[in-house]
Amino acid sequence: MVDIDLVIRCQKGDDLSAFEQLYETCSTKALRTAFSIVNRYDLAEDILQETFYECFRDINTLRAPEAFQVWFYRILVRNSWKMIYSEKKFSHDQLESYESSMKDPHNCFEDIENNDLLNVINRLSLPMRTTVILHYYNDLSVKEIARIMNCFQGTVKSRLYNSRKILEKELKAQSTEFFGTGYI
């Protein structure tokens, strides 16, 4: 959670150190969120940079500083989706080979890339994947996610429910493939 006083200091615009603190507070989680949505570290960095640029440029238009988190994640999600749609020029095979050759220079996402659960999450549709990431990895409420994604709370609940069913089915299938159908 971001300190409201910090957001207010940023809105005043005369305290550059406040924005630096805001960046330090939000950047790691925002980068992980963007990476989880787009599945490429280079794109996640670009999204993070664009999101903070827009945040810095438009923070004085935020009417309610306590709504910063929702406002910030709305920008992050919008930029993530824009980046995904602009990258559609890659064919699926090209993208897979590019992703497999892509290495995180900071090694902070290696464990995420190898995680079975996140691999299954990455196969969800973009709206479902984004909803799951915002809810389970960023601890945002259904109401906040609905505001971020500009949809009804019922839509968010439905996406979470359907995602859990898909994840359960996929993970069971993976464990059956790994352990076999017989007894140990």
Coordinates of N, CA and C in Angstrom, one line a residue:
M1 N 0.8 -1.2 0.0 CA 0.0 0.0 0.0 C 0.9 1.2 0.0
V2 N 0.5 2.2 -0.8 CA 1.3 3.4 -1.0 C 0.8 4.4 0.1
D3 N 1.7 5.1 0.7 CA 1.4 6.2 1.6 C 0.7 7.4 0.9
I4 N -0.4 7.7 1.4 CA -1.2 8.8 0.8 C -0.4 10.2 0.8
D5 N 0.3 10.4 1.9 CA 1.1 11.6 2.0 C 2.1 11.7 0.9
L6 N 2.7 10.5 0.6 CA 3.7 10.5 -0.5 C 3.0 10.9 -1.8
V7 N 1.8 10.4 -2.1 CA 1.1 10.7 -3.3 C 0.8 12.2 -3.4
I8 N 0.4 12.8 -2.3 CA 0.1 14.2 -2.2 C 1.4 15.0 -2.5
R9 N 2.5 14.6 -1.9 CA 3.8 15.3 -2.2 C 4.1 15.2 -3.6
C10 N 3.9 14.1 -4.3 CA 4.1 14.0 -5.7 C 3.2 14.9 -6.5
Q11 N 2.0 15.0 -6.1 CA 1.0 15.8 -6.8 C 1.4 17.3 -6.7
K12 N 2.0 17.7 -5.7 CA 2.4 19.1 -5.6 C 3.5 19.4 -6.6
G13 N 4.3 18.4 -6.9 CA 5.3 18.6 -8.0 C 6.6 19.3 -7.6
D14 N 6.7 19.7 -6.3 CA 8.0 20.4 -6.0 C 8.9 19.5 -5.2
D15 N 8.6 18.3 -5.1 CA 9.5 17.4 -4.3 C 9.8 16.1 -5.2
L16 N 10.9 16.2 -5.9 CA 11.3 15.1 -6.8 C 11.6 13.9 -6.0
S17 N 12.1 14.0 -4.8 CA 12.5 12.9 -4.0 C 11.2 12.1 -3.6
A18 N 10.1 12.7 -3.6 CA 8.8 12.0 -3.3 C 8.5 11.0 -4.4
F19 N 8.7 11.5 -5.7 CA 8.4 10.6 -6.8 C 9.4 9.5 -6.8
E20 N 10.7 9.7 -6.5 CA 11.7 8.7 -6.4 C 11.3 7.6 -5.3
Q21 N 10.7 8.1 -4.2 CA 10.3 7.2 -3.2 C 9.1 6.4 -3.7
L22 N 8.2 7.0 -4.4 CA 7.0 6.3 -5.0 C 7.5 5.3 -6.0
Y23 N 8.5 5.6 -6.8 CA 9.1 4.6 -7.7 C 9.6 3.4 -6.9
E24 N 10.4 3.7 -5.9 CA 11.0 2.6 -5.1 C 10.0 1.8 -4.5
T25 N 8.9 2.4 -4.0 CA 7.8 1.6 -3.4 C 7.1 0.7 -4.3
C26 N 6.8 1.2 -5.5 CA 5.9 0.5 -6.5 C 6.6 -0.3 -7.6
S27 N 7.9 0.0 -7.9 CA 8.5 -0.5 -9.1 C 8.6 -2.1 -9.1
T28 N 9.1 -2.7 -8.1 CA 9.3 -4.1 -8.1 C 8.0 -4.9 -8.3
K29 N 7.0 -4.6 -7.6 CA 5.7 -5.2 -7.7 C 5.1 -4.9 -9.1
A30 N 5.3 -3.7 -9.6 CA 4.7 -3.4 -10.9 C 5.5 -4.1 -12.0
L31 N 6.8 -4.2 -11.9 CA 7.6 -5.0 -12.9 C 7.1 -6.4 -12.9
R32 N 7.0 -7.0 -11.7 CA 6.5 -8.4 -11.7 C 5.1 -8.6 -12.3
T33 N 4.3 -7.6 -12.0 CA 2.9 -7.7 -12.6 C 3.0 -7.6 -14.1
A34 N 3.7 -6.7 -14.6 CA 3.8 -6.5 -16.1 C 4.4 -7.7 -16.7
F35 N 5.5 -8.3 -16.0 CA 6.1 -9.5 -16.5 C 5.1 -10.7 -16.6
S36 N 4.3 -10.8 -15.5 CA 3.4 -11.9 -15.4 C 2.3 -11.7 -16.5
I37 N 2.0 -10.5 -16.9 CA 1.0 -10.3 -18.0 C 1.6 -10.6 -19.4
V38 N 2.7 -10.0 -19.6 CA 3.3 -10.1 -21.0 C 4.3 -11.2 -21.2
N39 N 4.8 -11.8 -20.2 CA 5.7 -13.0 -20.2 C 7.0 -12.7 -20.9
R40 N 7.4 -11.4 -21.0 CA 8.7 -11.1 -21.5 C 9.3 -9.9 -20.7
Y41 N 10.5 -10.2 -20.3 CA 11.2 -9.2 -19.4 C 11.4 -7.9 -20.1
D42 N 11.8 -7.9 -21.3 CA 12.1 -6.6 -22.1 C 10.9 -5.8 -22.2
L43 N 9.7 -6.4 -22.5 CA 8.5 -5.7 -22.6 C 8.0 -5.2 -21.3
A44 N 8.2 -6.0 -20.2 CA 7.8 -5.6 -18.9 C 8.6 -4.3 -18.5
E45 N 9.9 -4.3 -18.8 CA 10.6 -3.1 -18.5 C 10.1 -1.8 -19.2
D46 N 9.8 -2.0 -20.5 CA 9.2 -0.9 -21.3 C 7.9 -0.5 -20.7
I47 N 7.1 -1.4 -20.3 CA 5.8 -1.1 -19.7 C 5.9 -0.4 -18.4
L48 N 6.9 -0.8 -17.6 CA 7.2 -0.1 -16.3 C 7.6 1.3 -16.6
Q49 N 8.5 1.5 -17.5 CA 9.0 2.9 -17.9 C 7.8 3.7 -18.3
E50 N 7.0 3.2 -19.2 CA 5.9 4.0 -19.8 C 4.8 4.3 -18.7
T51 N 4.6 3.3 -17.8 CA 3.6 3.5 -16.7 C 4.1 4.6 -15.8
F52 N 5.4 4.6 -15.4 CA 5.8 5.6 -14.5 C 5.9 7.0 -15.2
Y53 N 6.2 7.0 -16.4 CA 6.2 8.3 -17.2 C 4.8 8.9 -17.1
E54 N 3.8 8.1 -17.4 CA 2.4 8.5 -17.4 C 2.0 8.9 -16.0
C55 N 2.5 8.2 -15.0 CA 2.2 8.5 -13.6 C 2.8 9.9 -13.3
F56 N 4.0 10.1 -13.6 CA 4.7 11.3 -13.3 C 4.0 12.5 -14.0
R57 N 3.6 12.3 -15.3 CA 3.0 13.3 -16.1 C 1.6 13.7 -15.6
D58 N 0.8 12.7 -15.1 CA -0.6 12.9 -14.9 C -1.0 12.8 -13.4
I59 N 0.0 12.6 -12.5 CA -0.4 12.4 -11.1 C -1.2 13.6 -10.5
N60 N -1.0 14.8 -11.0 CA -1.7 15.9 -10.5 C -3.2 15.9 -11.0
T61 N -3.6 15.0 -11.9 CA -5.0 14.9 -12.3 C -5.7 13.9 -11.4
L62 N -5.0 13.2 -10.6 CA -5.6 12.2 -9.7 C -6.4 13.0 -8.6
R63 N -7.7 12.9 -8.6 CA -8.5 13.7 -7.6 C -8.4 13.1 -6.2
A64 N -8.4 11.8 -6.1 CA -8.4 11.2 -4.7 C -7.1 10.4 -4.5
P65 N -6.1 11.0 -3.8 CA -4.9 10.3 -3.6 C -5.0 8.9 -3.0
E66 N -6.1 8.6 -2.3 CA -6.3 7.3 -1.7 C -6.6 6.2 -2.8
A67 N -6.9 6.7 -4.0 CA -7.2 5.9 -5.1 C -6.0 5.6 -6.0
F68 N -4.8 6.0 -5.5 CA -3.6 5.9 -6.3 C -3.4 4.5 -6.8
Q69 N -3.5 3.5 -6.0 CA -3.2 2.1 -6.4 C -4.1 1.7 -7.5
V70 N -5.3 1.9 -7.5 CA -6.2 1.5 -8.6 C -5.9 2.3 -9.9
W71 N -5.6 3.6 -9.7 CA -5.3 4.4 -10.8 C -4.0 3.9 -11.5
F72 N -3.0 3.7 -10.6 CA -1.7 3.2 -11.1 C -1.8 1.9 -11.9
Y73 N -2.5 0.9 -11.3 CA -2.6 -0.4 -11.9 C -3.5 -0.3 -13.2
R74 N -4.4 0.6 -13.2 CA -5.2 0.8 -14.5 C -4.2 1.2 -15.6
I75 N -3.3 2.1 -15.3 CA -2.3 2.5 -16.3 C -1.4 1.3 -16.7
L76 N -1.0 0.6 -15.7 CA -0.1 -0.5 -15.9 C -0.7 -1.6 -16.8
V77 N -2.0 -1.9 -16.5 CA -2.7 -3.0 -17.2 C -3.0 -2.5 -18.7
R78 N -3.4 -1.2 -18.8 CA -3.6 -0.7 -20.1 C -2.3 -0.7 -21.0
N79 N -1.2 -0.3 -20.4 CA 0.0 -0.3 -21.1 C 0.5 -1.8 -21.5
S80 N 0.2 -2.7 -20.5 CA 0.5 -4.1 -20.8 C -0.3 -4.6 -22.0
W81 N -1.5 -4.4 -22.0 CA -2.4 -4.9 -23.0 C -2.0 -4.2 -24.4
K82 N -1.7 -2.9 -24.3 CA -1.3 -2.2 -25.6 C -0.1 -2.9 -26.1
M83 N 0.9 -3.2 -25.2 CA 2.1 -3.7 -25.7 C 1.9 -5.1 -26.3
I84 N 1.1 -5.9 -25.6 CA 0.8 -7.3 -26.2 C 0.1 -7.2 -27.6
Y85 N -0.8 -6.3 -27.7 CA -1.5 -6.2 -29.0 C -0.6 -5.6 -30.1
S86 N 0.3 -4.7 -29.7 CA 1.3 -4.2 -30.7 C 2.3 -5.2 -31.1
E87 N 2.5 -6.2 -30.2 CA 3.5 -7.3 -30.5 C 2.9 -8.4 -31.3
K88 N 1.7 -8.3 -31.7 CA 1.0 -9.4 -32.4 C 1.7 -9.8 -33.8
K89 N 2.6 -8.9 -34.2 CA 3.3 -9.2 -35.5 C 4.2 -10.4 -35.4
F90 N 4.6 -10.8 -34.1 CA 5.3 -12.0 -34.0 C 4.4 -13.2 -34.1
S91 N 4.8 -14.2 -34.9 CA 4.0 -15.5 -34.9 C 4.2 -16.2 -33.6
H92 N 3.4 -17.1 -33.3 CA 3.5 -17.9 -32.0 C 4.8 -18.6 -31.9
D93 N 5.3 -19.2 -33.0 CA 6.5 -19.9 -33.0 C 7.7 -19.0 -32.7
Q94 N 7.7 -17.8 -33.4 CA 8.8 -16.8 -33.2 C 8.8 -16.4 -31.8
L95 N 7.6 -16.1 -31.2 CA 7.5 -15.6 -29.9 C 8.1 -16.6 -28.9
E96 N 7.7 -17.9 -29.1 CA 8.2 -19.0 -28.2 C 9.7 -19.1 -28.2
S97 N 10.3 -19.1 -29.5 CA 11.7 -19.2 -29.6 C 12.4 -18.0 -29.0
Y98 N 11.8 -16.8 -29.2 CA 12.4 -15.6 -28.6 C 12.3 -15.6 -27.1
E99 N 11.2 -16.1 -26.5 CA 11.1 -16.2 -25.0 C 12.0 -17.2 -24.5
S100 N 12.3 -18.3 -25.2 CA 13.2 -19.3 -24.6 C 14.6 -18.8 -24.6
S101 N 14.9 -17.9 -25.6 CA 16.3 -17.4 -25.7 C 16.5 -16.2 -24.7
M102 N 15.4 -15.6 -24.3 CA 15.4 -14.4 -23.5 C 15.8 -14.8 -22.1
K103 N 16.8 -14.1 -21.5 CA 17.3 -14.4 -20.2 C 17.2 -13.1 -19.4
D104 N 16.7 -13.2 -18.2 CA 16.6 -12.0 -17.3 C 18.0 -11.7 -16.8
P105 N 18.4 -10.5 -17.1 CA 19.8 -10.1 -16.6 C 19.9 -10.0 -15.1
H106 N 18.8 -9.8 -14.4 CA 18.9 -9.7 -13.0 C 18.5 -11.0 -12.3
N107 N 18.1 -12.1 -13.0 CA 17.8 -13.4 -12.5 C 16.7 -13.3 -11.4
C108 N 15.9 -12.3 -11.4 CA 14.9 -12.2 -10.4 C 13.6 -12.9 -10.8
F109 N 13.5 -13.3 -12.1 CA 12.2 -13.9 -12.5 C 12.4 -15.3 -12.9
E110 N 13.6 -15.9 -12.8 CA 13.9 -17.2 -13.2 C 13.0 -18.2 -12.5
D111 N 12.7 -18.0 -11.2 CA 11.8 -18.9 -10.5 C 10.4 -18.8 -11.0
I112 N 10.0 -17.6 -11.4 CA 8.6 -17.4 -11.9 C 8.4 -18.2 -13.3
E113 N 9.4 -18.1 -14.2 CA 9.3 -18.7 -15.5 C 9.2 -20.2 -15.4
N114 N 9.8 -20.8 -14.4 CA 9.8 -22.2 -14.3 C 8.7 -22.8 -13.4
N115 N 7.8 -21.9 -12.9 CA 6.8 -22.3 -12.0 C 5.6 -22.9 -12.9
D116 N 5.2 -24.1 -12.6 CA 4.1 -24.7 -13.3 C 2.8 -23.9 -13.2
L117 N 2.5 -23.4 -12.1 CA 1.3 -22.6 -11.9 C 1.3 -21.4 -12.8
L118 N 2.4 -20.7 -12.8 CA 2.4 -19.5 -13.7 C 2.4 -19.9 -15.2
N119 N 3.0 -21.0 -15.5 CA 2.9 -21.4 -16.9 C 1.5 -21.7 -17.3
V120 N 0.7 -22.3 -16.4 CA -0.7 -22.5 -16.7 C -1.5 -21.1 -16.8
I121 N -1.2 -20.3 -15.8 CA -1.8 -18.9 -15.8 C -1.5 -18.2 -17.1
N122 N -0.3 -18.3 -17.7 CA 0.0 -17.7 -18.9 C -0.8 -18.2 -20.1
R123 N -1.4 -19.3 -20.0 CA -2.2 -19.9 -21.1 C -3.6 -19.4 -21.0
L124 N -4.0 -18.7 -19.9 CA -5.4 -18.1 -19.8 C -5.5 -17.0 -20.8
S125 N -6.7 -16.6 -21.1 CA -7.0 -15.5 -21.9 C -6.4 -14.2 -21.2
L126 N -6.1 -13.2 -22.0 CA -5.5 -12.0 -21.4 C -6.4 -11.4 -20.3
P127 N -7.7 -11.2 -20.4 CA -8.5 -10.7 -19.3 C -8.5 -11.6 -18.1
M128 N -8.6 -12.9 -18.3 CA -8.6 -13.8 -17.2 C -7.2 -13.8 -16.5
R129 N -6.2 -13.8 -17.2 CA -4.8 -13.8 -16.7 C -4.6 -12.6 -15.9
T130 N -5.0 -11.4 -16.4 CA -4.8 -10.2 -15.8 C -5.6 -10.1 -14.4
T131 N -6.8 -10.6 -14.5 CA -7.6 -10.7 -13.3 C -7.0 -11.5 -12.2
V132 N -6.5 -12.7 -12.6 CA -5.8 -13.6 -11.6 C -4.6 -13.0 -11.0
I133 N -3.8 -12.3 -11.9 CA -2.5 -11.7 -11.4 C -2.8 -10.6 -10.4
L134 N -3.8 -9.7 -10.8 CA -4.1 -8.6 -9.9 C -4.7 -9.1 -8.6
H135 N -5.5 -10.1 -8.6 CA -6.1 -10.6 -7.4 C -5.2 -11.4 -6.5
Y136 N -4.5 -12.4 -7.1 CA -3.7 -13.3 -6.2 C -2.3 -12.8 -6.0
Y137 N -1.7 -12.1 -7.0 CA -0.3 -11.7 -6.8 C -0.2 -10.2 -6.3
N138 N -1.2 -9.4 -6.5 CA -1.2 -8.0 -6.0 C -2.2 -7.8 -4.9
D139 N -2.9 -8.8 -4.5 CA -3.8 -8.7 -3.3 C -4.9 -7.6 -3.5
L140 N -5.3 -7.4 -4.7 CA -6.3 -6.4 -5.0 C -7.7 -7.0 -4.8
S141 N -8.7 -6.2 -4.3 CA -10.0 -6.7 -4.1 C -10.8 -6.8 -5.5
V142 N -11.9 -7.5 -5.5 CA -12.7 -7.6 -6.7 C -13.2 -6.2 -7.1
K143 N -13.5 -5.4 -6.1 CA -14.0 -4.0 -6.4 C -12.9 -3.2 -7.1
E144 N -11.6 -3.3 -6.6 CA -10.5 -2.6 -7.1 C -10.2 -3.1 -8.6
I145 N -10.2 -4.4 -8.7 CA -10.0 -4.9 -10.1 C -11.0 -4.5 -11.1
A146 N -12.3 -4.5 -10.6 CA -13.3 -4.0 -11.5 C -13.1 -2.5 -12.0
R147 N -12.6 -1.7 -11.0 CA -12.3 -0.3 -11.4 C -11.1 -0.2 -12.3
I148 N -10.1 -1.1 -12.1 CA -8.9 -1.1 -12.9 C -9.2 -1.5 -14.3
M149 N -10.0 -2.6 -14.4 CA -10.3 -3.1 -15.8 C -11.6 -2.6 -16.4
N150 N -12.2 -1.6 -15.7 CA -13.4 -1.0 -16.2 C -14.5 -2.0 -16.6
C151 N -14.8 -2.9 -15.6 CA -15.8 -3.8 -15.8 C -16.6 -4.0 -14.5
F152 N -17.7 -4.8 -14.6 CA -18.5 -5.1 -13.4 C -17.8 -6.0 -12.4
Q153 N -18.1 -5.9 -11.2 CA -17.6 -6.8 -10.2 C -18.0 -8.2 -10.5
G154 N -19.2 -8.4 -11.0 CA -19.6 -9.8 -11.3 C -18.7 -10.4 -12.4
T155 N -18.2 -9.6 -13.3 CA -17.3 -10.0 -14.4 C -16.0 -10.5 -13.8
V156 N -15.5 -9.7 -12.8 CA -14.3 -10.1 -12.2 C -14.5 -11.4 -11.4
K157 N -15.6 -11.5 -10.7 CA -15.8 -12.8 -9.9 C -16.0 -14.0 -10.9
S158 N -16.6 -13.8 -12.0 CA -16.8 -14.8 -13.0 C -15.4 -15.2 -13.6
R159 N -14.6 -14.2 -13.9 CA -13.2 -14.6 -14.4 C -12.4 -15.3 -13.4
L160 N -12.5 -14.9 -12.1 CA -11.8 -15.6 -11.1 C -12.3 -17.1 -10.9
Y161 N -13.6 -17.2 -10.9 CA -14.1 -18.6 -10.8 C -13.7 -19.5 -12.0
N162 N -13.9 -19.0 -13.2 CA -13.6 -19.7 -14.4 C -12.1 -20.0 -14.4
S163 N -11.3 -19.1 -14.1 CA -9.8 -19.3 -14.0 C -9.4 -20.4 -13.1
R164 N -10.0 -20.3 -11.9 CA -9.7 -21.4 -10.9 C -10.1 -22.8 -11.4
K165 N -11.2 -22.9 -12.1 CA -11.6 -24.2 -12.7 C -10.6 -24.6 -13.8
I166 N -10.2 -23.7 -14.6 CA -9.2 -24.0 -15.7 C -7.9 -24.4 -15.1
L167 N -7.5 -23.6 -14.1 CA -6.2 -23.9 -13.5 C -6.2 -25.3 -12.8
E168 N -7.3 -25.6 -12.1 CA -7.4 -26.9 -11.4 C -7.3 -28.0 -12.4
K169 N -8.1 -27.9 -13.5 CA -8.1 -28.9 -14.5 C -6.7 -29.1 -15.2
E170 N -6.1 -28.0 -15.5 CA -4.7 -28.1 -16.1 C -3.7 -28.6 -15.2
L171 N -3.7 -28.2 -13.9 CA -2.7 -28.7 -13.0 C -2.9 -30.2 -12.7
K172 N -4.2 -30.6 -12.6 CA -4.5 -32.0 -12.4 C -3.9 -32.8 -13.6
A173 N -4.1 -32.3 -14.8 CA -3.7 -33.0 -16.0 C -2.1 -33.1 -16.0
Q174 N -1.5 -32.0 -15.6 CA 0.0 -32.0 -15.5 C 0.5 -33.0 -14.5
S175 N -0.2 -33.1 -13.3 CA 0.3 -34.0 -12.3 C 0.0 -35.5 -12.7
T176 N -1.0 -35.7 -13.5 CA -1.3 -37.1 -14.0 C -0.3 -37.4 -15.0
E177 N 0.1 -36.5 -15.9 CA 1.2 -36.8 -16.9 C 2.5 -37.1 -16.2
F178 N 2.8 -36.3 -15.1 CA 4.1 -36.5 -14.4 C 4.1 -37.7 -13.6
F179 N 3.1 -38.0 -12.9 CA 3.1 -39.2 -11.9 C 2.5 -40.4 -12.6
G180 N 1.8 -40.3 -13.7 CA 1.2 -41.4 -14.3 C -0.2 -41.7 -13.7
T181 N -0.9 -42.6 -14.3 CA -2.2 -42.9 -13.7 C -2.2 -44.1 -12.8
G182 N -1.1 -44.8 -12.7 CA -1.1 -45.9 -11.8 C -0.7 -45.5 -10.3
Y183 N -0.6 -46.5 -9.5 CA -0.3 -46.2 -8.1 C 1.2 -46.3 -8.0
I184 N 1.8 -45.6 -7.0 CA 3.2 -45.5 -6.8 C 3.7 -46.8 -6.1

